[in-house]
Short mmCIF file of C-alpha atoms in Angstrom, two decimals:
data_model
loop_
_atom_site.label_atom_id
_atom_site.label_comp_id
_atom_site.label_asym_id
_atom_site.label_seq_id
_atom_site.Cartn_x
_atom_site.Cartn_y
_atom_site.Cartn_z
CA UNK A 1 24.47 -12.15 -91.61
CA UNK A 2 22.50 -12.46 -94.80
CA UNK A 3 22.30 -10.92 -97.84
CA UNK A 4 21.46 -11.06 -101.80
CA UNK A 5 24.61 -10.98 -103.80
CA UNK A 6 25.48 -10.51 -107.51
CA UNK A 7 26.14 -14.26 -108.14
CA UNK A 8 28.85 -13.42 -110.82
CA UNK A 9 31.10 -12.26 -108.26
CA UNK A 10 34.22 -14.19 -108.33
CA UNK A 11 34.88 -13.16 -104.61
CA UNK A 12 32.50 -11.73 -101.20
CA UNK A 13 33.08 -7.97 -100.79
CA UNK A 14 33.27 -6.42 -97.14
CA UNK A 15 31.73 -8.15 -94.67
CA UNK A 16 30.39 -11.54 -96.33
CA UNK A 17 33.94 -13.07 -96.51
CA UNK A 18 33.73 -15.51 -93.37
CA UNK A 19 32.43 -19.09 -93.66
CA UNK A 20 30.15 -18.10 -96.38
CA UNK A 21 27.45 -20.02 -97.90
CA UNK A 22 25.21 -19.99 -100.95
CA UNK A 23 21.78 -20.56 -99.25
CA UNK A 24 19.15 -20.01 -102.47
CA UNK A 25 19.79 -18.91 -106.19
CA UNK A 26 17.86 -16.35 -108.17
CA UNK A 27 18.33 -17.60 -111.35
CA UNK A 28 16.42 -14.96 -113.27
CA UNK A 29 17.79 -12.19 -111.85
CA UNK A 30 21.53 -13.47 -110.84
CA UNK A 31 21.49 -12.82 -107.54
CA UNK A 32 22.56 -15.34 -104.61
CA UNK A 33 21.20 -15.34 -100.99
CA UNK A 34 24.62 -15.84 -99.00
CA UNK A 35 25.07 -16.28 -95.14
CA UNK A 36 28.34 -15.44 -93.35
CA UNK A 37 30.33 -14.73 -89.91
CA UNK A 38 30.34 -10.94 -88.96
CA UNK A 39 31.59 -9.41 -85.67
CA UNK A 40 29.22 -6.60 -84.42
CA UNK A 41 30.94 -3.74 -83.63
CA UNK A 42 28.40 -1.83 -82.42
CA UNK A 43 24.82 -0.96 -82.28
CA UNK A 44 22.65 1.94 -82.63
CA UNK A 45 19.16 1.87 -82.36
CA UNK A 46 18.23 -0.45 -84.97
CA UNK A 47 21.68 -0.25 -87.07
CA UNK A 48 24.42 -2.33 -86.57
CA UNK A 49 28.29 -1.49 -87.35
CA UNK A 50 30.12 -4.74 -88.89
CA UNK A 51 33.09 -6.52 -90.24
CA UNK A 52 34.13 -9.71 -91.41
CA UNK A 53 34.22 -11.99 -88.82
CA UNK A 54 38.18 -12.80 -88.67
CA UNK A 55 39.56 -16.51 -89.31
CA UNK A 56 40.14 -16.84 -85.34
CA UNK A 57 36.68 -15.31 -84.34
CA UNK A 58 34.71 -17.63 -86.99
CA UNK A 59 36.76 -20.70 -85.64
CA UNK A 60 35.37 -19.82 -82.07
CA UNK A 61 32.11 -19.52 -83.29
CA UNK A 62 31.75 -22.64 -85.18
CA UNK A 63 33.77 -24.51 -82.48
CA UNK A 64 31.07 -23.43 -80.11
CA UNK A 65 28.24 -24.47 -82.43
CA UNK A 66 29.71 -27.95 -82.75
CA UNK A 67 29.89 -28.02 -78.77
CA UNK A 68 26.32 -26.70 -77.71
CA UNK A 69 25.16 -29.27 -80.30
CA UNK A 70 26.45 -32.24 -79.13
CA UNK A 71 24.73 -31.61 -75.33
CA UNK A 72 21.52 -32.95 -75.00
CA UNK A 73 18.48 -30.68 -75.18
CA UNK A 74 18.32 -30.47 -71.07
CA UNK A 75 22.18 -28.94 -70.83
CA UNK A 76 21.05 -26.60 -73.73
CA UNK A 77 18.48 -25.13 -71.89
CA UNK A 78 19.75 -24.56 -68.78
#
């Protein structure tokens, strides 16, 4: 998930507490653009019900990452 956050914020609210990174800074208006792990709950159309990835569910997802990147391209792709 991304989003534009209040860069004062001491800490991520809601969803945008998992693995979270500061991608770009606004400078002017004090806003950062912030990526983190979310679970999808659900889905409705086009709107999507989240949370905060939890610490085992991000671990899984990274872990997985690390894996499909170390295959070569032709075990990627099927």
């Amino acid at each position: 998930m991304w989003q534009w956050d209040d860069a004062e914020r001491d800490t991520p609210l809601g969803a945008m507490a998992a693995y979270r990174q500061v991608l770009a800074h606004d400078v002017i208006n004090r806003r950062v653009f912030v990526t983190a792990l979310v679970t999808v709950l659900r889905r409705d159309g086009d709107w999507y019900d989240l949370r905060g990835a939890e610490p085992v569910e991000a671990a899984r997802v990274l872990y997985a990452e690390r894996a499909w990147g170390d295959l070569p391209a032709e075990a990627r792709n099927g």
